[in-house]
Each structure stands twice: as C-alpha cells, then as structure tokens.
Amino acid sequence: MSGPKVAVVGGSIAGLTAANVLRDASCEVDVYERSETLLSGFGTGIVVQPELVRYLLERTSTTLDDISVPSHEMRYFDAASGRNAGQVDAGWRFTAYNAVYQKLLDAFGTERYHLGKELVRVTPGVEGASASFADGTEVTADLVVCADGGGSVARAQLLGRKPDYAGYVTWRGMVDQRDVSPETWDFFQDAFTYGLLPDGHIIAYPISQVSSEGEVTGETRLNFQWYWNVDAGAALDELMTANDGSRRPVSVHFVALPASSLEQFHSRATNELAPVFRDLITGAPQPFVTIVADADVSQMAFDRVALIGDAAFTPRPHAAAGAAKAAADAWALADRLVEASGDVREALTAWEPERLAVGQAYLTKVRAMANALQHGGEFPPGAAEFRFGLPKPA
Ligand SMILES: Cc1cc2nc3c(=O)[nH]c(=O)nc-3n(C[C@H](O)[C@H](O)[C@H](O)COP(=O)(O)OP(=O)(O)OC[C@H]3O[C@@H](n4cnc5c(N)ncnc54)[C@H](O)[C@@H]3O)c2cc1C
C-alpha cells in the first residue's frame, strides 16, 4: 500500500534526496522544479561529505570513484606573496554539482520530475497542504516539502524571512589544463588550497569534469572561488549589474558580465596576487560572481509543510557542507516518517527540533569561519573549529 502523497518543491540536492528517500519509504512522490530545463549548477565544485553522497552509495551502484576525485592535504598560502603558511593531512574528495545532481536524478527518474513549476504559494493545513504554481496549477498532498533553495518563496511567505547579504561576494571559475601553465596546474593538484588575504580569501581544488550529459569523463579541472568584501549599496549594485543594465539579485553569470567587471577582476588578480593564484584566476574562461548571503529560521515545520536544505537555513559556504545539510534534512525526514508509521504531523514534530539545532549550529560555525577568512583573522591550519563538515548532533 502506498504511503503519504508528497509534493517536493525544488529539484536540486535537497529536493532530489528527499524525493528518493521518501519514495523508498513508500511515499507517492512528485517533484516540482522551477527551471524549464534540467539543472547544470554551472559545473561548480562541491566537497564530498558523507551525507551528500549517502543516497548514491547506499541505494545505487554509484561509487565514490564514479563521481569524485581524491586529495590528501589542505594547504594554506599567503595569496599575495605566495608564502606557504602550513598544511595538514586531510583526505577530502571533490565532485561537481552536476555529477551528484545527475546521479540523484537518474535514481528518481524524470517521469515524476516536473520542470517549469514555479512555486508562488504554499498553503499548510492540518488535513492536507497545497502548492500553487505560476502556471496556475495547484497540487495537494499529505506533505509538501519545500526545497526551493536560499531564495525560498515558501520561507518568505511562511516566515517573512529572506537571506541577509553577508558583506562579500565570491568570484567563481573553473580552468582546464590548457587554460593555465603546467606549474599552476601542478600546484593545485591533490589538495584543497587556501590563499589567505587580509580582506578576503581564495579556495581552489581539483574536481571531476562532467560532460553535458552529466557523465563524469575521468578528466579533472580546477575549481576556484575568490571572495571579495564589497559594501552593500552602490559598490555592490554596480558589481551585480549585468550587461543588460539589470541589477541581479544573486549571480551575474559570465554571459551577462559587463566588460568593466571582468576588467576589474583581472586587474585585481594581476596587481594583488602571487603568480600561481594570478594564473589560476586569470586563466578561467568564464568566471562569474555570486553574492554570499545567509538566513536562519525559527521554524521548519508548518502543519504538513516542511522547509528543508537552503530553503530553511541558508549557510555561507565555508565549511563545505551546505549540500550535506540539505541531504541530511531529507534523510531525517524520511526516518521520522517511517518511525511514525507514515503519520506526517507526528513525524514533523519529531523532526523539527533536531534539524533546527543542526541548522543553527552550522550557521554559527560558518559565520565564525567567515569572520576569520574575510577579515584577516586567525585561521590556524587545521584548527578544529574550522574543519569542514556538519556539527555533530548534541
Ligand atoms: C559558492 C558556493 C559554494 C558552495 N560549496 C559547497 C560545497 O563545497 N559543499 C556543500 O555541501 N555545499 C556547498 N554549497 C552549498 C550548496 O550549494 C547548497 O547548500 C545546496 O545547493 C543546497 O541545496 P538545496 O537543494 O537546498 O538548494 P538549491 O541547490 O539552491 O536548489 C533549490 C532548487 O529549487 C528551485 N527553486 C527555486 N525557487 C523555486 C520555486 N519558486 N519553485 C520551484 N522551484 C524553485 C531551484 O531552481 C533549485 O533547483 C555552496 C554554495 C555556494 C553558494
């Protein structure tokens, strides 16, 4: 017999993990994704945390080697002088967003993955919940799982909460071997590399290359982010204005980047960075810029509606576990639902306090990391409080 009917809104990491684990828990699941096309995530890198890949490793034939590349160290440099500031052994693996997305989608299938469904309103209720979409359609379900990301429409509607600008942006890019010198390529292999600056930082690491079909090719590329402090107001508005004159709320992708922004990006790299960092940054064929913002929430369950992943707590990226938190929210929801024998409200009552605690603890951790990394604070190599990953449950 089929369990509760579930509508998942948002079909990225949180949404697809929820869809898979809830379907495995006998729920009847449909996913409603705003995008008109399958997602690409622009191929950006993700550090592999156990929670992120748990579904793939436990319930599909995917192996870590299928989707990720290993490394053995975290290394710290002064990005201006190139001076080595230490290293620690750390066996992280790195993947690309679209590698994980594609595998999660393969596991769920596309039959009940509905594209072009933009949530405009969610309606919690004791007997049932509903989700209304911009195309005028509406679905009702026993449980609506809102996994609509950092800019969540559901969170804004239910809690009046939008992310707060964190005071800095991140320039992101990827380079292939042909884009940089052999010295630069070799320099960034087999490690997660920090380039520390008095007013910002760079991170770089190798990731799997993924074909346009979402298949890992076996080749690697380098993924980087360069975080700039930018005051809210005129300076931020200028940087986030695209070449069509529109002020973008979250990202200005390469195709929309004005020449003046690209020039500023290249000239800062040329003037401020040591040769390997400069070569990496200026080698990226298609850099793009994204605002860093975060949000906390006081509530994640509303009768038969749940907020999960970035739609609940939106964390800054510094502990590399935002996607892992999103996946863990989904696993916990399925576990509580099974324990409650499919009683949605009982399950949500048990689920919410635990997930609020994890979200709050993780946000506190990444804010502390940001204070050190963006403001020249103490960032000792390998310091326990700055290690990647989710906080352990109390
Ligand atoms: C620069 C950067 C680097 C990061 N690096 C890492 C890392 O190394 N490791 C890590 O674990 N995490 C990392 N993260 C965090 C990670 O990307 C997010 O935590 C993760 O993607 C959250 O997944 P999600 O499914 O909750 O939200 P998202 O991935 O944002 O997905 C939300 C989905 O909802 C859809 N949607 C939005 N609005 C609507 C709507 N109204 N109706 C229907 N659908 C909608 C979107 O199209 C999207 O598909 C990083 C984040 C950033 C910004």
Coordinates of C-alpha atoms and ligand atoms in Angstrom, one line a residue:
M1 CA 0.0 0.0 0.0
S2 CA 1.2 3.5 -0.8
G3 CA 2.2 5.9 2.0
P4 CA 1.6 9.6 2.2
K5 CA 1.3 11.6 -1.0
V6 CA 4.3 14.0 -1.1
A7 CA 4.9 17.1 -3.2
V8 CA 8.6 18.2 -3.2
V9 CA 9.1 21.8 -4.5
G10 CA 12.6 22.3 -5.8
G11 CA 14.5 19.6 -7.6
S12 CA 18.2 20.2 -6.6
I13 CA 20.2 18.4 -3.9
A14 CA 17.7 18.7 -1.1
G15 CA 14.7 18.1 -3.3
L16 CA 16.0 15.1 -5.1
T17 CA 17.5 13.5 -2.0
A18 CA 14.1 14.0 -0.3
A19 CA 12.3 12.6 -3.3
N20 CA 14.4 9.5 -3.4
V21 CA 14.4 8.7 0.4
L22 CA 10.7 9.4 0.7
R23 CA 9.8 7.3 -2.3
D24 CA 11.9 4.5 -0.8
A25 CA 9.9 5.0 2.4
S26 CA 6.7 4.1 0.4
C27 CA 5.6 7.7 -0.2
E28 CA 4.0 8.7 -3.5
V29 CA 6.4 11.5 -4.5
D30 CA 6.3 14.2 -7.2
V31 CA 9.0 16.9 -7.7
Y32 CA 8.1 20.4 -8.9
E33 CA 11.1 22.3 -10.2
R34 CA 11.0 26.0 -11.3
S35 CA 13.6 25.6 -14.0
E36 CA 12.4 24.9 -17.5
T37 CA 15.4 22.7 -18.2
L38 CA 17.4 20.1 -16.2
L39 CA 19.8 21.8 -13.8
S40 CA 23.6 22.2 -14.5
G41 CA 24.8 24.1 -11.4
F42 CA 27.3 25.6 -13.9
G43 CA 29.5 22.6 -13.1
T44 CA 30.9 24.1 -9.9
G45 CA 32.8 22.1 -7.3
I46 CA 31.5 20.5 -4.1
V47 CA 33.5 18.9 -1.3
V48 CA 32.1 15.4 -0.8
Q49 CA 30.6 15.0 2.7
P50 CA 29.2 11.6 3.8
E51 CA 25.6 12.9 3.9
L52 CA 25.8 14.4 0.4
V53 CA 26.6 11.0 -1.3
R54 CA 24.9 8.7 1.2
Y55 CA 21.9 8.0 -1.1
L56 CA 24.1 7.3 -4.0
L57 CA 26.5 5.0 -2.1
E58 CA 23.8 3.1 -0.1
R59 CA 21.0 2.8 -2.6
T60 CA 22.5 2.9 -6.1
S61 CA 25.5 1.3 -7.7
T62 CA 27.5 4.6 -7.7
T63 CA 30.9 4.5 -6.2
L64 CA 33.0 7.5 -4.9
D65 CA 35.4 7.0 -7.8
D66 CA 32.4 7.4 -10.3
I67 CA 31.8 10.9 -9.2
S68 CA 34.7 12.4 -7.3
V69 CA 38.5 12.8 -7.2
P70 CA 40.6 12.4 -4.1
S71 CA 43.1 14.7 -2.4
H72 CA 45.4 14.3 0.5
E73 CA 46.1 17.7 2.0
M74 CA 44.7 21.1 3.0
R75 CA 47.3 23.7 2.2
Y76 CA 47.5 27.4 3.3
F77 CA 49.3 30.2 1.5
D78 CA 49.6 33.9 1.7
A79 CA 47.9 34.6 -1.7
A80 CA 49.7 37.9 -2.1
S81 CA 53.3 36.8 -1.5
G82 CA 52.8 33.1 -2.3
R83 CA 54.4 32.2 1.1
N84 CA 53.5 28.7 2.4
A85 CA 51.6 29.2 5.7
G86 CA 51.2 25.4 6.5
Q87 CA 49.5 22.3 5.6
V88 CA 47.6 19.4 7.2
D89 CA 46.8 15.9 6.1
A90 CA 43.1 15.8 5.0
G91 CA 41.6 13.1 2.7
W92 CA 38.8 15.1 1.1
R93 CA 37.2 14.1 -2.2
F94 CA 35.8 16.7 -4.6
T95 CA 33.0 16.4 -7.0
A96 CA 31.0 18.6 -9.3
Y97 CA 27.4 19.7 -8.6
N98 CA 26.1 18.2 -11.8
A99 CA 27.7 14.8 -11.2
V100 CA 25.7 14.5 -8.0
Y101 CA 22.6 16.0 -9.4
Q102 CA 22.6 13.7 -12.4
K103 CA 23.0 10.6 -10.3
L104 CA 20.3 11.6 -7.9
L105 CA 18.0 12.4 -10.9
D106 CA 18.9 9.0 -12.5
A107 CA 17.8 7.3 -9.3
F108 CA 14.5 9.2 -9.1
G109 CA 13.7 9.2 -12.8
T110 CA 12.2 12.0 -14.8
E111 CA 8.6 10.7 -15.0
R112 CA 7.5 12.5 -11.8
Y113 CA 10.1 15.3 -12.0
H114 CA 8.1 18.2 -13.3
L115 CA 10.0 21.1 -14.9
G116 CA 8.7 24.7 -15.3
K117 CA 6.8 24.6 -12.0
E118 CA 7.5 27.8 -10.1
L119 CA 6.0 27.8 -6.6
V120 CA 4.1 31.0 -5.9
R121 CA 2.2 30.0 -2.8
V122 CA 2.2 27.1 -0.3
T123 CA -0.8 26.5 2.0
P124 CA -0.2 24.5 5.1
G125 CA -3.2 22.7 6.7
V126 CA -4.0 20.1 9.4
E127 CA -5.7 17.8 6.9
G128 CA -3.6 18.5 3.8
A129 CA -1.3 21.0 2.2
S130 CA -1.1 22.5 -1.2
A131 CA 1.3 24.2 -3.5
S132 CA 0.3 26.7 -6.2
F133 CA 2.5 27.4 -9.2
A134 CA 3.0 30.4 -11.5
D135 CA 1.4 28.5 -14.4
G136 CA -1.9 28.5 -12.5
T137 CA -1.8 24.8 -11.4
E138 CA -2.1 23.6 -7.9
V139 CA -1.3 20.3 -6.2
T140 CA -2.5 19.0 -2.9
A141 CA -0.6 16.5 -0.8
D142 CA -0.3 14.9 2.7
L143 CA 3.1 16.6 2.9
V144 CA 4.7 19.5 0.9
V145 CA 8.4 19.5 1.2
C146 CA 9.8 23.0 0.2
A147 CA 13.4 22.6 -1.0
D148 CA 13.3 25.8 -3.1
G149 CA 16.8 27.0 -2.0
G150 CA 18.2 30.1 -0.5
G151 CA 15.7 32.5 -2.1
S152 CA 12.8 30.2 -0.9
V153 CA 9.4 31.6 -1.8
A154 CA 8.0 29.3 0.9
R155 CA 10.2 30.6 3.7
A156 CA 9.5 34.2 2.6
Q157 CA 5.8 33.5 2.7
L158 CA 5.7 31.5 5.9
L159 CA 8.2 33.3 8.0
G160 CA 8.8 36.6 6.2
R161 CA 12.5 35.7 6.1
K162 CA 14.9 36.4 3.2
P163 CA 18.7 35.9 3.3
D164 CA 20.8 38.7 4.6
Y165 CA 23.8 39.9 2.5
A166 CA 27.0 38.7 4.3
G167 CA 29.1 41.7 3.2
Y168 CA 31.0 39.8 0.5
V169 CA 30.7 38.2 -2.9
T170 CA 32.5 35.2 -4.5
W171 CA 34.0 35.1 -7.9
R172 CA 33.9 31.5 -9.1
G173 CA 35.5 29.9 -12.1
M174 CA 36.9 26.6 -13.5
V175 CA 40.0 26.0 -15.5
D176 CA 41.1 23.1 -17.7
Q177 CA 44.7 22.1 -18.0
R178 CA 45.1 24.1 -21.2
D179 CA 44.0 27.3 -19.5
V180 CA 46.9 27.6 -17.1
S181 CA 50.7 27.0 -17.1
P182 CA 51.9 23.5 -16.2
E183 CA 53.4 24.9 -12.9
T184 CA 50.0 26.3 -11.9
W185 CA 48.1 23.1 -12.9
D186 CA 50.6 21.0 -10.8
F187 CA 50.5 23.4 -7.9
F188 CA 46.8 22.9 -7.2
Q189 CA 46.6 19.1 -7.6
D190 CA 45.9 16.7 -4.8
A191 CA 44.9 19.4 -2.2
F192 CA 42.3 21.8 -1.0
T193 CA 44.3 25.1 -1.2
Y194 CA 43.6 28.3 0.7
G195 CA 45.0 31.6 -0.5
L196 CA 44.7 33.9 2.5
L197 CA 44.5 37.7 2.2
P198 CA 44.0 40.5 4.7
D199 CA 40.5 41.2 3.3
G200 CA 39.4 38.1 1.6
H201 CA 40.5 34.6 0.6
I202 CA 40.7 32.2 -2.3
I203 CA 40.0 28.5 -2.3
A204 CA 41.0 26.1 -5.1
Y205 CA 40.7 22.3 -5.7
P206 CA 40.5 19.8 -8.5
I207 CA 37.1 18.5 -9.4
S208 CA 35.7 15.9 -11.8
Q209 CA 34.9 17.0 -15.3
V210 CA 31.3 16.3 -16.3
S211 CA 30.0 16.0 -19.9
S212 CA 26.9 17.9 -21.0
E213 CA 25.0 14.7 -20.4
G214 CA 26.0 14.7 -16.8
E215 CA 28.6 11.9 -17.1
V216 CA 31.9 12.1 -15.3
T217 CA 34.6 12.0 -18.1
G218 CA 37.6 10.8 -16.0
E219 CA 39.4 14.1 -16.6
T220 CA 39.8 16.8 -13.9
R221 CA 39.6 20.6 -13.9
L222 CA 40.4 23.2 -11.2
N223 CA 37.6 24.9 -9.4
F224 CA 38.2 28.2 -7.5
Q225 CA 36.4 30.9 -5.6
W226 CA 37.8 34.3 -4.7
Y227 CA 35.9 36.1 -2.0
W228 CA 35.8 39.9 -2.1
N229 CA 34.4 42.2 0.6
V230 CA 32.0 44.6 -1.1
D231 CA 30.0 47.2 0.8
A232 CA 26.2 46.9 0.4
G233 CA 24.9 49.9 -1.6
A234 CA 26.4 51.5 -4.7
A235 CA 29.5 49.3 -4.9
L236 CA 27.5 46.0 -4.6
D237 CA 24.9 47.3 -7.0
E238 CA 27.5 48.2 -9.6
L239 CA 29.1 44.7 -9.4
M240 CA 25.8 42.9 -9.6
T241 CA 24.5 44.9 -12.6
A242 CA 24.5 42.8 -15.7
N243 CA 25.4 43.9 -19.2
D244 CA 21.7 44.5 -20.0
G245 CA 21.6 47.1 -17.1
S246 CA 19.5 44.9 -14.8
R247 CA 20.6 44.5 -11.1
R248 CA 20.9 40.8 -10.5
P249 CA 19.8 39.5 -7.0
V250 CA 22.1 36.5 -6.7
S251 CA 24.6 35.9 -9.5
V252 CA 25.9 37.6 -12.7
H253 CA 26.9 34.7 -15.0
F254 CA 29.7 35.1 -17.5
V255 CA 27.5 35.7 -20.5
A256 CA 25.9 38.7 -18.6
L257 CA 29.1 40.1 -17.1
P258 CA 29.9 43.6 -18.2
A259 CA 33.4 44.2 -19.6
S260 CA 34.2 46.6 -16.7
S261 CA 33.6 43.9 -14.1
L262 CA 35.8 41.4 -15.9
E263 CA 38.5 44.1 -16.2
Q264 CA 38.3 44.8 -12.5
F265 CA 38.5 41.0 -11.8
H266 CA 41.6 40.6 -14.0
S267 CA 43.3 43.7 -12.8
R268 CA 42.9 42.9 -9.1
A269 CA 44.3 39.4 -9.8
T270 CA 47.2 40.9 -11.7
N271 CA 48.0 43.5 -9.1
E272 CA 47.3 41.7 -5.8
L273 CA 48.1 38.0 -6.3
A274 CA 51.2 35.8 -6.3
P275 CA 51.9 34.2 -9.7
V276 CA 50.1 30.8 -9.2
F277 CA 47.0 32.4 -7.9
R278 CA 47.1 35.1 -10.6
D279 CA 47.5 32.5 -13.3
L280 CA 44.6 30.4 -11.9
I281 CA 42.2 33.3 -11.7
T282 CA 43.0 35.0 -15.0
G283 CA 43.0 31.6 -16.7
A284 CA 39.3 31.0 -16.1
P285 CA 37.5 31.4 -19.4
Q286 CA 34.1 32.0 -17.9
P287 CA 34.2 33.4 -14.3
F288 CA 31.1 34.6 -12.6
V289 CA 30.1 36.4 -9.5
T290 CA 27.7 35.4 -6.7
I291 CA 26.5 37.2 -3.6
V292 CA 27.1 35.5 -0.3
A293 CA 24.1 35.6 1.9
D294 CA 22.7 33.6 4.8
A295 CA 19.4 33.1 6.6
D296 CA 18.3 31.4 9.8
V297 CA 14.8 30.2 10.6
S298 CA 12.9 29.6 13.8
Q299 CA 10.6 27.1 12.4
M300 CA 10.9 24.3 9.7
A301 CA 7.5 22.5 10.1
F302 CA 4.1 24.1 9.5
D303 CA 1.3 21.5 9.9
R304 CA 2.0 19.5 6.8
V305 CA 4.7 21.7 5.2
A306 CA 8.4 21.3 5.8
L307 CA 11.3 23.6 4.8
I308 CA 14.5 21.7 4.1
G309 CA 18.0 22.5 2.9
D310 CA 18.8 26.1 1.9
A311 CA 15.1 26.9 2.0
A312 CA 15.4 26.6 5.8
F313 CA 18.9 27.6 6.9
T314 CA 20.9 29.1 4.1
P315 CA 24.6 28.8 5.2
R316 CA 27.7 30.6 3.9
P317 CA 29.8 28.0 2.0
H318 CA 33.0 28.0 4.2
A319 CA 32.6 24.6 5.9
A320 CA 31.6 22.9 2.6
A321 CA 28.6 21.1 3.9
G322 CA 25.5 23.1 2.8
A323 CA 24.5 20.4 0.4
A324 CA 25.3 17.8 3.0
K325 CA 23.0 19.6 5.5
A326 CA 20.3 19.7 2.8
A327 CA 20.6 15.9 2.2
A328 CA 20.7 15.2 5.9
D329 CA 17.4 17.2 6.4
A330 CA 15.8 14.9 3.8
W331 CA 17.2 11.6 5.4
A332 CA 16.0 12.6 8.8
L333 CA 12.5 13.5 7.5
A334 CA 12.2 10.0 5.9
D335 CA 13.5 8.3 9.1
R336 CA 11.0 10.1 11.3
L337 CA 8.2 9.4 8.9
V338 CA 9.0 5.7 9.0
E339 CA 9.1 5.8 12.8
A340 CA 5.7 7.5 12.8
S341 CA 4.3 4.8 10.5
G342 CA 3.5 7.4 7.9
D343 CA 1.8 9.9 10.3
V344 CA 3.1 13.2 8.7
R345 CA 2.3 15.6 11.6
E346 CA 3.8 13.2 14.2
A347 CA 6.9 12.8 12.0
L348 CA 7.4 16.6 11.6
T349 CA 7.0 17.2 15.3
A350 CA 9.9 14.8 16.0
W351 CA 12.0 16.0 13.0
E352 CA 11.9 19.8 13.5
P353 CA 13.8 20.3 16.8
E354 CA 16.7 18.2 15.7
R355 CA 17.0 19.9 12.3
L356 CA 16.7 23.4 13.8
A357 CA 19.6 22.6 16.1
V358 CA 21.8 21.3 13.3
G359 CA 21.0 24.3 11.1
Q360 CA 21.7 26.9 13.8
A361 CA 24.9 25.2 14.9
Y362 CA 26.1 25.0 11.3
L363 CA 25.3 28.7 10.6
T364 CA 27.2 29.7 13.8
K365 CA 30.2 27.7 12.6
V366 CA 30.3 29.2 9.1
R367 CA 29.8 32.7 10.3
A368 CA 32.8 32.3 12.6
M369 CA 34.9 30.9 9.7
A370 CA 33.8 33.9 7.6
N371 CA 34.9 36.4 10.3
A372 CA 38.4 34.9 10.2
L373 CA 38.7 34.4 6.5
Q374 CA 37.3 37.7 5.2
H375 CA 38.8 40.0 7.8
G376 CA 42.4 38.7 8.2
G377 CA 41.6 36.9 11.5
E378 CA 43.4 34.0 13.0
F379 CA 42.9 30.9 10.7
P380 CA 45.4 28.4 12.0
P381 CA 46.0 25.4 9.7
G382 CA 43.7 22.5 10.6
A383 CA 42.0 24.3 13.6
A384 CA 39.3 22.0 14.9
E385 CA 36.6 24.7 14.8
F386 CA 37.3 25.5 11.2
R387 CA 37.2 21.9 9.9
F388 CA 34.8 21.1 7.1
G389 CA 31.5 19.3 7.8
L390 CA 28.3 19.4 9.8
P391 CA 28.4 19.9 13.5
K392 CA 27.9 16.6 15.4
P393 CA 24.4 16.3 16.9
A394 CA 24.4 17.1 20.7
Ligands
LIG1 C1 29.7 29.5 -3.7 C2 29.1 28.3 -3.1 C3 29.9 27.1 -2.8 C4 29.3 26.0 -2.2 N1 30.1 24.9 -2.0 C5 29.6 23.9 -1.3 C6 30.4 22.7 -1.0 O1 31.6 22.6 -1.4 N2 29.8 21.7 -0.4 C7 28.5 21.7 0.0 O2 28.0 20.8 0.6 N3 27.7 22.8 -0.2 C8 28.2 23.9 -0.9 N4 27.5 25.0 -1.1 C9 26.1 25.0 -0.7 C10 25.2 24.2 -1.6 O3 25.3 24.7 -2.9 C11 23.8 24.4 -1.1 O4 23.7 24.3 0.3 C12 22.9 23.4 -1.7 O5 22.9 23.5 -3.1 C13 21.5 23.5 -1.1 O6 20.7 22.6 -1.8 P1 19.2 22.9 -1.9 O7 18.6 21.8 -2.7 O8 18.6 23.2 -0.6 O9 19.0 24.3 -2.7 P2 19.5 24.7 -4.2 O10 20.6 23.8 -4.6 O11 19.6 26.1 -4.2 O12 18.2 24.3 -5.0 C14 17.0 24.9 -5.0 C15 16.1 24.4 -6.1 O13 14.8 25.0 -6.0 C16 14.5 25.5 -7.3 N5 13.5 26.6 -7.0 C17 13.8 27.9 -6.5 N6 12.7 28.6 -6.4 C18 11.7 27.8 -6.8 C19 10.3 28.0 -6.9 N7 9.7 29.2 -6.5 N8 9.5 27.0 -7.3 C20 10.1 25.8 -7.6 N9 11.4 25.5 -7.6 C21 12.2 26.5 -7.1 C22 15.8 26.0 -7.9 O14 15.7 26.1 -9.3 C23 16.7 24.8 -7.5 O15 16.7 23.8 -8.3 C24 28.0 26.1 -1.8 C25 27.2 27.2 -2.0 C26 27.7 28.3 -2.7 C27 26.8 29.5 -2.9

